Short mmCIF file of C-alpha atoms and ligand atoms in Angstrom, two decimals:
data_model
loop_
_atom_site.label_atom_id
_atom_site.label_comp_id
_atom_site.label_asym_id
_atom_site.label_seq_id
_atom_site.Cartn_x
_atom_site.Cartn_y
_atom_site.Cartn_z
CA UNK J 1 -45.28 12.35 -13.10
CA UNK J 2 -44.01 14.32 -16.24
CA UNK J 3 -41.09 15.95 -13.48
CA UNK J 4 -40.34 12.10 -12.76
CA UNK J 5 -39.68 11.10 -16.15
CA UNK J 6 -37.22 14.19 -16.52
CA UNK J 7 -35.09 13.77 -13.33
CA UNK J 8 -35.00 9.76 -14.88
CA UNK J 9 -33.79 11.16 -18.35
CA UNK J 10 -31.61 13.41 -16.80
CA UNK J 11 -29.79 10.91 -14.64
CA UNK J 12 -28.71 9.12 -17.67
CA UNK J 13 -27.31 12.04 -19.41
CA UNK J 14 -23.33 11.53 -20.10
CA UNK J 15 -22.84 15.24 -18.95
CA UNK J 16 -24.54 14.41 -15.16
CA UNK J 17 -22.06 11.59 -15.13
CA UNK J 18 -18.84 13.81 -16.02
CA UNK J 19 -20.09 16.41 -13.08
CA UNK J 20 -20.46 13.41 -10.64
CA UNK J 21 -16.87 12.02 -11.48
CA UNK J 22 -15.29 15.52 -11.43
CA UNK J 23 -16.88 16.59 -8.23
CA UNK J 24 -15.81 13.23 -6.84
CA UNK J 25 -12.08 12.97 -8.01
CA UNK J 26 -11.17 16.48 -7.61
CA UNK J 27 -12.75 17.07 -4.10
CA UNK J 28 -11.07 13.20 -3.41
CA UNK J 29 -7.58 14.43 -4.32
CA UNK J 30 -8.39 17.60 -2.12
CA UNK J 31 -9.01 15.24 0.98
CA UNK J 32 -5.95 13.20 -0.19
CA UNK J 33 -3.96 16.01 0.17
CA UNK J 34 -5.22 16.78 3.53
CA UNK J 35 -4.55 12.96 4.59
CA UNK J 36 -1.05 14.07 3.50
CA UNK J 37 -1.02 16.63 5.83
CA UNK J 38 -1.91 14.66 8.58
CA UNK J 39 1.16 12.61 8.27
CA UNK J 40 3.30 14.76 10.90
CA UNK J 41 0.83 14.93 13.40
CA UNK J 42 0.99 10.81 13.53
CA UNK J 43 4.15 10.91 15.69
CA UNK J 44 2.73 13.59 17.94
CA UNK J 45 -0.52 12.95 18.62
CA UNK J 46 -1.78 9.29 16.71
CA UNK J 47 -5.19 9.37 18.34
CA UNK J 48 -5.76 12.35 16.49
CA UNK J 49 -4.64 12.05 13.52
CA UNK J 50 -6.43 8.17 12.69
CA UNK J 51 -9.56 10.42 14.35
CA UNK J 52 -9.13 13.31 11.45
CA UNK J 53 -8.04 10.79 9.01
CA UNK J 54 -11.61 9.02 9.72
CA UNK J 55 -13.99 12.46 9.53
CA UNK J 56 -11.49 13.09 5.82
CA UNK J 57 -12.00 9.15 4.51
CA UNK J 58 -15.59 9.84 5.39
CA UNK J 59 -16.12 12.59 3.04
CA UNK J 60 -14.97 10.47 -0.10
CA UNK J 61 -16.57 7.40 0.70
CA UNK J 62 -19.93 9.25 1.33
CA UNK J 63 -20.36 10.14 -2.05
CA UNK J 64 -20.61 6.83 -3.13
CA UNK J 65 -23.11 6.47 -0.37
CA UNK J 66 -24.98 9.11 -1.35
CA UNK J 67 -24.87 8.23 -5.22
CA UNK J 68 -26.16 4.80 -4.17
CA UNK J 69 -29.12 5.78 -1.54
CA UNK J 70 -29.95 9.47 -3.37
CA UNK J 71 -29.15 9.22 -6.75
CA UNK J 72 -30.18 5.83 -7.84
CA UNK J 73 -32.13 5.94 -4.74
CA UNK J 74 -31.41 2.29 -3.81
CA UNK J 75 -33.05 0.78 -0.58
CA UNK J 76 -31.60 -1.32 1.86
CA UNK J 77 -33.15 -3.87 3.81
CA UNK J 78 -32.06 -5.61 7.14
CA UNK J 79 -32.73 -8.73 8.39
CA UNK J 80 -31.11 -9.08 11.53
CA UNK J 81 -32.99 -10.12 15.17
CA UNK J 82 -33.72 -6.68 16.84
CA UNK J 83 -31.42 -7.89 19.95
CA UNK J 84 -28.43 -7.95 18.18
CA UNK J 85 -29.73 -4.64 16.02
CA UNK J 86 -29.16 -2.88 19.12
CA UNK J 87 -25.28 -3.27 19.13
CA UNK J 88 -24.67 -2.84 15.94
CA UNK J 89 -22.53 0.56 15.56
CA UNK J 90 -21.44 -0.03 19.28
CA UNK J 91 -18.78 -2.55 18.91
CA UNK J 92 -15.84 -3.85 16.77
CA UNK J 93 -17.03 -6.85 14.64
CA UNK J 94 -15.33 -8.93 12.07
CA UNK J 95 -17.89 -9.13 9.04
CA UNK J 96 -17.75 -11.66 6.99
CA UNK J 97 -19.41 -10.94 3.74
CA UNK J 98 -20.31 -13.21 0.00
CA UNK J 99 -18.65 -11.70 -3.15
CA UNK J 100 -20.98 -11.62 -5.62
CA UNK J 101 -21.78 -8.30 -6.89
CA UNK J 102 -19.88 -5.17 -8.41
CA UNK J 103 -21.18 -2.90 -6.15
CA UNK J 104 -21.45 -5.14 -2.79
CA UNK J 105 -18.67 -2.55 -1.50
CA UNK J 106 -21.49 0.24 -1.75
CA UNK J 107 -24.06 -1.67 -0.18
CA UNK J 108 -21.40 -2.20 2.65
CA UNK J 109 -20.36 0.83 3.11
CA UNK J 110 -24.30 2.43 3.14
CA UNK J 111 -24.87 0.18 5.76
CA UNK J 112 -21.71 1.16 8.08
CA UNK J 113 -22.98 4.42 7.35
CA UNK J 114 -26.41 4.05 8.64
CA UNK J 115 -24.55 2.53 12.30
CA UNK J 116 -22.16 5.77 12.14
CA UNK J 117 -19.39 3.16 11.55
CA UNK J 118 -18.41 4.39 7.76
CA UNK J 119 -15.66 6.70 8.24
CA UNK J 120 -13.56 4.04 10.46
CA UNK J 121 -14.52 0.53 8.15
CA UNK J 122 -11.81 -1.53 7.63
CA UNK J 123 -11.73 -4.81 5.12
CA UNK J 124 -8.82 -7.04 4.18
CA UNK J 125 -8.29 -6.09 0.59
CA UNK J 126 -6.38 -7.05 -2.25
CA UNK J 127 -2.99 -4.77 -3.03
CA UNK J 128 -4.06 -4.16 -6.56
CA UNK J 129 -6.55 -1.50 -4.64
CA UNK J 130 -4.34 0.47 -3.27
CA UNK J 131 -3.07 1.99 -6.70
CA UNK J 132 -6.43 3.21 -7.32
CA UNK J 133 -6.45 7.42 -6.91
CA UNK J 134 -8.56 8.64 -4.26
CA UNK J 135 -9.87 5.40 -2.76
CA UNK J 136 -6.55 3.31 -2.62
CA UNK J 137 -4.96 6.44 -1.37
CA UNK J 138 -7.55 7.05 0.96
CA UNK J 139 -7.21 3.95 2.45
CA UNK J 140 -3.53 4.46 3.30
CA UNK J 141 -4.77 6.64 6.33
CA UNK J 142 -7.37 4.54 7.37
CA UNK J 143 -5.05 1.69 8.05
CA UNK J 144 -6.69 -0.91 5.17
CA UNK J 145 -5.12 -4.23 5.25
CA UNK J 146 -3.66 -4.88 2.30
CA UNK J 147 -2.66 -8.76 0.91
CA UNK J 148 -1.86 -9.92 -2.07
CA UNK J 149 -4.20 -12.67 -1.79
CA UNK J 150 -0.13 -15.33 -1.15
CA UNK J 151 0.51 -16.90 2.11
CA UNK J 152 4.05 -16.81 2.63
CA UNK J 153 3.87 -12.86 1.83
CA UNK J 154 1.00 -12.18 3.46
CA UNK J 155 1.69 -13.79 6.55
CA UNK J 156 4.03 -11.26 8.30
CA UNK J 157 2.75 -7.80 6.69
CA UNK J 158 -0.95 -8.36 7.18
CA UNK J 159 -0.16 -10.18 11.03
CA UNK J 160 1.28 -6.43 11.65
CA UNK J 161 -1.15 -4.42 10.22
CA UNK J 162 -4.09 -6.35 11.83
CA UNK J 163 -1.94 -5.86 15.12
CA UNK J 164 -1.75 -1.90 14.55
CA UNK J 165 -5.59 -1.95 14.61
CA UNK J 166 -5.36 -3.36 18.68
CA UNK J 167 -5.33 0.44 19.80
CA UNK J 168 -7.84 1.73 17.56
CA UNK J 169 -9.63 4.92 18.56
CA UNK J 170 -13.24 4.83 16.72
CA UNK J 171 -15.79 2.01 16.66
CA UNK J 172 -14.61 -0.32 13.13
CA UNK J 173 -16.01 -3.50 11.24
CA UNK J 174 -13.59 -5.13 9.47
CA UNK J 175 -14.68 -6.36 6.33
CA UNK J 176 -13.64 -10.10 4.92
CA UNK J 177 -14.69 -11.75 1.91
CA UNK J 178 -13.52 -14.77 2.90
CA UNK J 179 -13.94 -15.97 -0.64
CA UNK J 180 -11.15 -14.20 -1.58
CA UNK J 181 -12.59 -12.92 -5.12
CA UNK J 182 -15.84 -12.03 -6.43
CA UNK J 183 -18.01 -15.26 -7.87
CA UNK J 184 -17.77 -16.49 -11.43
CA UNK J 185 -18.72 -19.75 -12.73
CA UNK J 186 -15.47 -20.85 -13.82
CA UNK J 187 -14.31 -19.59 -10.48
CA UNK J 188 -16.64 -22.30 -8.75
CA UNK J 189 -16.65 -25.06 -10.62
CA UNK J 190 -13.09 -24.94 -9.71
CA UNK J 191 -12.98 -24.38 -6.13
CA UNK J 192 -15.92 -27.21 -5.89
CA UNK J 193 -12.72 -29.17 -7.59
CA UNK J 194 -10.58 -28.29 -4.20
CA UNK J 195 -13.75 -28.82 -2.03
CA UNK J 196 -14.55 -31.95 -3.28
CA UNK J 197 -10.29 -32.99 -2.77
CA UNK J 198 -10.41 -31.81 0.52
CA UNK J 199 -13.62 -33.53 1.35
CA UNK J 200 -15.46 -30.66 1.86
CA UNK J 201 -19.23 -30.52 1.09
CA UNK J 202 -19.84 -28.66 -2.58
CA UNK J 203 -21.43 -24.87 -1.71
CA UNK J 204 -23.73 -23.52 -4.38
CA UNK J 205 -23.87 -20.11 -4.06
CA UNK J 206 -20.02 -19.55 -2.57
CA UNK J 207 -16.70 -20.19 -3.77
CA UNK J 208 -15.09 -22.63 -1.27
CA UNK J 209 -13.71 -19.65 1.79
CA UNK J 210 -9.89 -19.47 2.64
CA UNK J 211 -9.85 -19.68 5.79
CA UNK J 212 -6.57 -18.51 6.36
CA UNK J 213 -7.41 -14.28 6.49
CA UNK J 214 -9.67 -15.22 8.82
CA UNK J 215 -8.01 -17.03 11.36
CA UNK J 216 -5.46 -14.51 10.80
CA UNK J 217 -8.00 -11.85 12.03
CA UNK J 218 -9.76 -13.61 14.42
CA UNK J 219 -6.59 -14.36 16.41
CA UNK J 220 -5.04 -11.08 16.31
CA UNK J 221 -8.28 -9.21 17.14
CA UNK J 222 -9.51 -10.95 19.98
CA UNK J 223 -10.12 -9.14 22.57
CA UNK J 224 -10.54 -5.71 20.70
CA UNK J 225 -13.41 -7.00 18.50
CA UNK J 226 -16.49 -8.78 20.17
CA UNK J 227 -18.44 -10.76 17.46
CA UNK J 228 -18.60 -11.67 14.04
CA UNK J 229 -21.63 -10.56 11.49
CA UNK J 230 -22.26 -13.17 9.25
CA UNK J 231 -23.90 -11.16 6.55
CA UNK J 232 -25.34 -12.59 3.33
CA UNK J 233 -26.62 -9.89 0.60
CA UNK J 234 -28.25 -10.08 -2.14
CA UNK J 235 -30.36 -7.86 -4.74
CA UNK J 236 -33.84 -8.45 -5.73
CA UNK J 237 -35.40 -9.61 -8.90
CA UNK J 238 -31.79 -11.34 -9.71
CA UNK J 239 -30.82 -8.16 -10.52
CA UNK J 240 -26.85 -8.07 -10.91
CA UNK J 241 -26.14 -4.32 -9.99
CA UNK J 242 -23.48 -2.28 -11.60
CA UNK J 243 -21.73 0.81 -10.94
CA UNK J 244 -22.71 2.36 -14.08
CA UNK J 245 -26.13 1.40 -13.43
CA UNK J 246 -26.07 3.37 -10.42
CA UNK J 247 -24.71 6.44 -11.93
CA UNK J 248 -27.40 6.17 -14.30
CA UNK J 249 -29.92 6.46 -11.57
CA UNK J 250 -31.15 2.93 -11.84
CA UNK J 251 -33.09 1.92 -8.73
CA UNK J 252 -32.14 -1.29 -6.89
CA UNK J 253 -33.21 -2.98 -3.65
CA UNK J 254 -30.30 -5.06 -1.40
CA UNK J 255 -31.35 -7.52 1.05
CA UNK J 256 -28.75 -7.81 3.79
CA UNK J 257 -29.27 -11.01 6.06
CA UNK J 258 -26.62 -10.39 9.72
CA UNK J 259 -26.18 -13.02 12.16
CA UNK J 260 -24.44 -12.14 15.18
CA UNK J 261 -22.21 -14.55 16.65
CA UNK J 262 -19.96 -13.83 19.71
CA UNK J 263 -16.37 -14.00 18.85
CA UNK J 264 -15.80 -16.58 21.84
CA UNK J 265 -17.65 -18.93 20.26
CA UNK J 266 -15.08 -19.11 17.41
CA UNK J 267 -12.33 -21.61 18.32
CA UNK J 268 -9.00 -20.12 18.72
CA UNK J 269 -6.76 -23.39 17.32
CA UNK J 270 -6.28 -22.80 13.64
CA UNK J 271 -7.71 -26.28 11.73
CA UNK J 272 -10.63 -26.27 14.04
CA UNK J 273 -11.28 -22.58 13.22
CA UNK J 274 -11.23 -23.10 9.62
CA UNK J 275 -13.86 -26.00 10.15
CA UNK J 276 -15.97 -23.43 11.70
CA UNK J 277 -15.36 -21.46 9.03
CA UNK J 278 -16.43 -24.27 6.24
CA UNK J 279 -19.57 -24.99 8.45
CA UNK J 280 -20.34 -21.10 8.57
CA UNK J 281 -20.37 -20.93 4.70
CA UNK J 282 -22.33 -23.95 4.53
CA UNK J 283 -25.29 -22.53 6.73
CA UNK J 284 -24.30 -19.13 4.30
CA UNK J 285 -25.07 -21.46 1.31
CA UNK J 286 -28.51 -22.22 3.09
CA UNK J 287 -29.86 -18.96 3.56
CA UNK J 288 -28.85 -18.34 -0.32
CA UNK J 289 -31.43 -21.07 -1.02
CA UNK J 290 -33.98 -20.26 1.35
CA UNK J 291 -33.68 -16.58 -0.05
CA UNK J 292 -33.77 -18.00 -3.70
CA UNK J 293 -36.91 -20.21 -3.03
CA UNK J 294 -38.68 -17.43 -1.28
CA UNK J 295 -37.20 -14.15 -2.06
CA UNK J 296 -36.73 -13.30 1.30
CA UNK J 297 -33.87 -14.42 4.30
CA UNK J 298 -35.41 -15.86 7.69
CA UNK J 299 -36.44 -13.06 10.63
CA UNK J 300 -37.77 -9.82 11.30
CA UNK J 301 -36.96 -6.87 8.55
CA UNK J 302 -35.84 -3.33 9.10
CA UNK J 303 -34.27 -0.55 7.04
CA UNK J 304 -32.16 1.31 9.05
CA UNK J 305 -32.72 5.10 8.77
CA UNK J 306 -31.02 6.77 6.30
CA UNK J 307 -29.20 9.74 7.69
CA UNK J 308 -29.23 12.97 6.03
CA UNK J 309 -25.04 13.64 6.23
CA UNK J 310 -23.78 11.35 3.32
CA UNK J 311 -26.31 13.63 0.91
CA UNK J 312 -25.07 17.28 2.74
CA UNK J 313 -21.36 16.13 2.13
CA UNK J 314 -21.97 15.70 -1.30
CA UNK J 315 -23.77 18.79 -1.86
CA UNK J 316 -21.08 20.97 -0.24
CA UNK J 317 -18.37 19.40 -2.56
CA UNK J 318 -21.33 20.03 -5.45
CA UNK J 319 -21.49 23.42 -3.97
CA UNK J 320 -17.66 24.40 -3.88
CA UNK J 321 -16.46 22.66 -6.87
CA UNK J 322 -18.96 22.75 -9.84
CA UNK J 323 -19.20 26.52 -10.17
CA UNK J 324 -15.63 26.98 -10.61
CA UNK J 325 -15.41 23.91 -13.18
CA UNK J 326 -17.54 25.31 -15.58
CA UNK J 327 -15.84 29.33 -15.44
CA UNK J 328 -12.63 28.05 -15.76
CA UNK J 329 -14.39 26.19 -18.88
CA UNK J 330 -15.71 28.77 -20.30
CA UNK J 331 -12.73 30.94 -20.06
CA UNK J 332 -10.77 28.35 -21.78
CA UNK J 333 -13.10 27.92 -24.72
CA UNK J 334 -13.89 31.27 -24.86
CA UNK J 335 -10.17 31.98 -24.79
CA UNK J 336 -9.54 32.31 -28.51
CA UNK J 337 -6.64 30.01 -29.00
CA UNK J 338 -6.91 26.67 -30.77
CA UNK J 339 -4.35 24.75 -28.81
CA UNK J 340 -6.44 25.84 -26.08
CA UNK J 341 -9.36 24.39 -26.42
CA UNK J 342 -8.10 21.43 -28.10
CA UNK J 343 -5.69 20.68 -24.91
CA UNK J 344 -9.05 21.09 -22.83
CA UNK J 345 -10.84 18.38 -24.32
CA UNK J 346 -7.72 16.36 -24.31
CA UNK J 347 -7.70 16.42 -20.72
CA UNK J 348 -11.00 16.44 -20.45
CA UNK J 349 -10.71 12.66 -22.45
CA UNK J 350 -8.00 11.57 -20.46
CA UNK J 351 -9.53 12.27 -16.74
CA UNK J 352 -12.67 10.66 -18.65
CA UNK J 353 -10.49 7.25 -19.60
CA UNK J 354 -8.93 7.87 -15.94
CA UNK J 355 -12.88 7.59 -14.37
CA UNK J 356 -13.68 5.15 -17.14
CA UNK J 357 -10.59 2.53 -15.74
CA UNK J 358 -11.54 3.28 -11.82
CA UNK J 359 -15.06 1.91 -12.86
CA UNK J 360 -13.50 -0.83 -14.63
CA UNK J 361 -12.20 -1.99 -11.60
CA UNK J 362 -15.64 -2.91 -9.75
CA UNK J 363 -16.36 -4.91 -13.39
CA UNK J 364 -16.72 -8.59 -12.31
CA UNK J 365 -15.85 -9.40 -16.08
CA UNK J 366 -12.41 -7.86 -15.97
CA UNK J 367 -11.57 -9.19 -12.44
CA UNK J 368 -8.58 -11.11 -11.57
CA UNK J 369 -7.59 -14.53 -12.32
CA UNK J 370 -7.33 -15.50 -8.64
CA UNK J 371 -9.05 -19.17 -8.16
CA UNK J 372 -9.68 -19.51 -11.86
CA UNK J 373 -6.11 -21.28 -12.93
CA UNK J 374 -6.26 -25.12 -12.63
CA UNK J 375 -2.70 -24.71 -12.21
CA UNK J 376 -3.68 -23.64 -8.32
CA UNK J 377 -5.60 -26.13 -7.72
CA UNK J 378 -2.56 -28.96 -9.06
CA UNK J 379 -0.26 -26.97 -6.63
CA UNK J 380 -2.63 -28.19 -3.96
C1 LIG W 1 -24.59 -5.12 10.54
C2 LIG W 1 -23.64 -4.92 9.47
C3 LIG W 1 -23.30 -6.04 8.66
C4 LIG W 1 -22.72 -6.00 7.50
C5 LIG W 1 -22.26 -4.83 6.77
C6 LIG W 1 -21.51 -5.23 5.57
C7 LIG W 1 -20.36 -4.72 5.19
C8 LIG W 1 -19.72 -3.54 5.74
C9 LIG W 1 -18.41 -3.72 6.39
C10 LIG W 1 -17.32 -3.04 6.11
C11 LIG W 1 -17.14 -2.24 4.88
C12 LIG W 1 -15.70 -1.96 4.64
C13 LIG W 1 -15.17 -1.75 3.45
C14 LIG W 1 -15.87 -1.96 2.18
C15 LIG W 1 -15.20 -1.29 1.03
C16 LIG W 1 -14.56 -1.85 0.10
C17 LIG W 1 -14.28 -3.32 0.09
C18 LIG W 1 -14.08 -3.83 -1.23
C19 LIG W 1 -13.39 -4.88 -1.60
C20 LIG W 1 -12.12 -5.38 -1.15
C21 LIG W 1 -12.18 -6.84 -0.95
C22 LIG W 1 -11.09 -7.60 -1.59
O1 LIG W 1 -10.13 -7.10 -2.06
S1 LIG W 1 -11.31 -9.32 -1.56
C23 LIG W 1 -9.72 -9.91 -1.90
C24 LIG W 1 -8.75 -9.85 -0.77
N1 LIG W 1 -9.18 -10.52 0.41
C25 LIG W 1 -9.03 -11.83 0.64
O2 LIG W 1 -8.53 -12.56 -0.18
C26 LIG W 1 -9.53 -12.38 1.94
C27 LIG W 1 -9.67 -13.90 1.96
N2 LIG W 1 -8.39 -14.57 1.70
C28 LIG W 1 -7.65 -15.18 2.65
O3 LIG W 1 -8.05 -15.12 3.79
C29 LIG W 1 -6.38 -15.88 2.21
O4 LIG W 1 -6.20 -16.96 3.05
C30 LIG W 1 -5.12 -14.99 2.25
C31 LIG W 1 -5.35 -13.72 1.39
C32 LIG W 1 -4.78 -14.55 3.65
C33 LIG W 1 -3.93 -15.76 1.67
O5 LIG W 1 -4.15 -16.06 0.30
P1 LIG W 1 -3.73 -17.43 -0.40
O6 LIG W 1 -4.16 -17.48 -1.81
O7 LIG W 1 -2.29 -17.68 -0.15
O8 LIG W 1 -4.72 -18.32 0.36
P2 LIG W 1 -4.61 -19.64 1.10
O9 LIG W 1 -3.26 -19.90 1.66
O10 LIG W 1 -5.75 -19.58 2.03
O11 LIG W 1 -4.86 -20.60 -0.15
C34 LIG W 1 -4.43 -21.86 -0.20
C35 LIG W 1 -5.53 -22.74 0.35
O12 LIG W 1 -6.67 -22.59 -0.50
C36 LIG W 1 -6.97 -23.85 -1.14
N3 LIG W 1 -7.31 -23.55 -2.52
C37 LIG W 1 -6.62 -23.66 -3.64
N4 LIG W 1 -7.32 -23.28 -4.68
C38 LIG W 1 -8.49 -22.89 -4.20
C39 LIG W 1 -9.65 -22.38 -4.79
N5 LIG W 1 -9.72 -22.15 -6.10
N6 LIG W 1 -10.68 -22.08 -3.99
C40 LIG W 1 -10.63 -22.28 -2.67
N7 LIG W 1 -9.54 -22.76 -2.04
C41 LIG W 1 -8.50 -23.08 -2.81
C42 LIG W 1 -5.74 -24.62 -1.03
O13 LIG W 1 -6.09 -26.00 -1.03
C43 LIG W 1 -5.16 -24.16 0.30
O14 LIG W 1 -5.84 -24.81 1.35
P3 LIG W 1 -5.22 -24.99 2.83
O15 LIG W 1 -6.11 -26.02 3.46
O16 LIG W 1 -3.81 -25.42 2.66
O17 LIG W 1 -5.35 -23.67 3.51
C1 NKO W 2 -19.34 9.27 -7.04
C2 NKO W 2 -18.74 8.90 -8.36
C3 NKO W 2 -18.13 7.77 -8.57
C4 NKO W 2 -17.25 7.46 -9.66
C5 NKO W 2 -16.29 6.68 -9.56
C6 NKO W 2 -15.35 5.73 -9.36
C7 NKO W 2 -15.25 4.85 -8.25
C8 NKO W 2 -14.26 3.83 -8.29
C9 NKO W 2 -14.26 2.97 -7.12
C10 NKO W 2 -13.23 1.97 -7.06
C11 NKO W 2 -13.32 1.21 -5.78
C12 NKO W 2 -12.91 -0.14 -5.87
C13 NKO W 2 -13.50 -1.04 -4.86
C14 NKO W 2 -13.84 -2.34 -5.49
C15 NKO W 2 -13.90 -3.44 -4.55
C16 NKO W 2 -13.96 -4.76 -5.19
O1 NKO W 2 -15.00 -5.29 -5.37
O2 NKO W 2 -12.78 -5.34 -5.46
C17 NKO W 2 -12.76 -6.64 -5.95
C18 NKO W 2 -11.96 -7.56 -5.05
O3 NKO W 2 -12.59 -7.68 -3.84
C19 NKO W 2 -11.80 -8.92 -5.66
O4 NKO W 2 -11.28 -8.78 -6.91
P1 NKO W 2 -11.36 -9.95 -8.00
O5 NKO W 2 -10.37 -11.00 -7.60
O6 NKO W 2 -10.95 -9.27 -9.29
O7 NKO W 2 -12.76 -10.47 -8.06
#
């Protein structure tokens, strides 16, 4: 009991935080590096090198994994019909997700990694995440689709990129938030505006989906991918998780609701398609109320095992990285000179502010202003 309480106090201690965040960064720029290295072997051999690229994006995104299901020790639950359980892991699939939460990316990716699918996801992001060290970077070799969330430019560069995925080598789900940004109030109340315009039914719990990304996807992945998960999450106790939250070992529980739905049965032509779409998010806006009334989605629960190599990863990085932190520390302190030390904890502050502004960018409150200008909406 008393050893509980101290591994509790101790996850909340500013100095566990900097180890986790210099671990992570330095070990990601390592694996960024090797991504870089990669790059010649892409004309020779390109099997090969999205392969390696995969095992390399792996070993970053784990820790975030492993931070979520071992350090906070957050549980995931699955409600999914055991028939369609057994595929999951053993196909392509388009998954399209709500945006409601800071850390629904972590949830995501601890569930690819429980199907063996983590190292290969894919998700149609916004370009503002490719700037971000480590991750963005990362995401280079693994072939993210980047958009910057504008039709006419979108159009042609993310058409391509979805068309480079065609010859893929490793199992992938690809990722869509059809909503296009993560849920706010203002945020809704003004896509109900454009819903209610276009005649739409008003959604509760979604913003109103474009519907463009995923026609877009649908159409150039047919044929490679097989079905779409329609996945609803949410936490329980209407808890609103943060990243900092995790990293200060708070414990929460995500309940992830997946429908499989064969991609034939999506229509190919592009208006009908995005009615599907509407309809899909309407049903998505049921099982949001069904889970609010009872605290619980519709069908059988599992948790899919957790698997022990997201925690191992972590430790070797822990292993390889921390010991040499703190002697090069101590020789700098201990090194006699002023300027010294004081340029240590300078850089120490600035990699801190560096951390600090990567978190920022999972913050819901300092997220975009896409779908929040009425100016959008009189375009329309
Ligand atoms: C068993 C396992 C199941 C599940 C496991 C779960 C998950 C694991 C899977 C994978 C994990 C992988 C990775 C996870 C890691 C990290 C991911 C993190 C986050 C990244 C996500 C993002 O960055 S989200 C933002 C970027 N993505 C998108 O925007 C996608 C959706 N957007 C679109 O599809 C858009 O159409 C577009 C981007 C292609 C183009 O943008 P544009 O703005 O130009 O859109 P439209 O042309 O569609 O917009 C105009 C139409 O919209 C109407 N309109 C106007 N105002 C609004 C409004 N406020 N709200 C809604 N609609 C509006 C307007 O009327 C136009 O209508 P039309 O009828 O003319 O189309
Ligand atoms: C292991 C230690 C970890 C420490 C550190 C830092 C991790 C930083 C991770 C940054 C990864 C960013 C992924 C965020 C995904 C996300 O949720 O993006 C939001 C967009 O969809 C929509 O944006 P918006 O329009 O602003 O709502």
């Amino acid at each position: 009991m008393i050893r509980m309480g101290i591994i509790k106090v101790l996850k909340t201690q500013l100095l566990c935080h900097l180890i986790i965040c210099y671990v992570f960064l330095i070990s990601g720029f390592i694996v960024n590096l090797l991504q870089l290295c990669t790059l010649p072997l892409w004309p020779i051999n390109k099997q090969l090198a999205r392969k390696i690229n995969c095992r390399l994006g792996y070993s970053i995104s784990s820790q975030l994994v492993a931070l979520l299901e071992w350090w906070s020790g957050t549980e995931c639950s699955l409600y999914t019909d055991p028939e369609s359980y057994s595929l999951y892991g053993k196909e392509n699939a388009i998954v399209v997700l709500n945006h409601n939460f800071e850390i629904d990316f972590m949830a995501g990716w601890t569930i690819c990694e429980r199907f063996g699918v983590l190292g290969s996801s894919k998700v149609l992001a916004k370009k503002e995440l490719s700037f971000v060290p480590v991750i963005g970077w990362m995401w280079y070799f693994l072939e993210i689709v980047f958009c910057k969330r504008n039709w006419e430019v979108d159009r042609k560069n993310v058409v391509q990129s979805l068309r480079n995925l065609r010859d893929y080598p490793e199992n992938f789900w690809f990722l869509l938030h059809c909503e296009g940004t993560r849920f706010t109030e203002k945020k809704h109340k003004i896509s109900m505006e454009v819903a209610e315009k276009k005649g739409l039914p008003k959604l509760k719990y979604h913003l109103l989906p474009r519907t463009k990304g995923f026609w877009m996807t649908v159409q150039n992945l047919r044929g490679k991918v097989t079905a779409v998960y329609d996945s609803t999450l949410n936490f329980r106790n209407n808890e609103m998780p943060t990243l900092l939250g995790v990293l200060n070992g708070k414990k929460y529980h995500a309940d992830l609701y997946v429908r499989r739905i064969p991609l034939d049965s999506v229509p190919e032509e592009e208006s009908e398609c995005a009615a599907w779409l509407h309809k899909l998010y309407q049903e998505k806006d049921e099982f949001q109320e069904h889970y609010t009334r009872t605290g619980r989605f519709p069908g059988p629960i599992t948790s899919p095992p957790c698997r022990p190599w997201a925690l191992l990863n972590w430790l070797f990085w822990v292993c390889l990285l921390v010991y040499p932190l703190f002697r090069l520390l101590l020789q700098l302190l201990l090194s006699g000179s002023i300027s010294t030390v004081v340029c240590t904890f300078v850089f120490c502050f600035a990699v801190s502010v560096g951390i600090r502004w990567m978190i920022g960018q999972t913050e819901i409150e300092k997220g975009s202003n896409y779908g929040n200008k009425e100016v959008q909406l009189n375009n329309n």
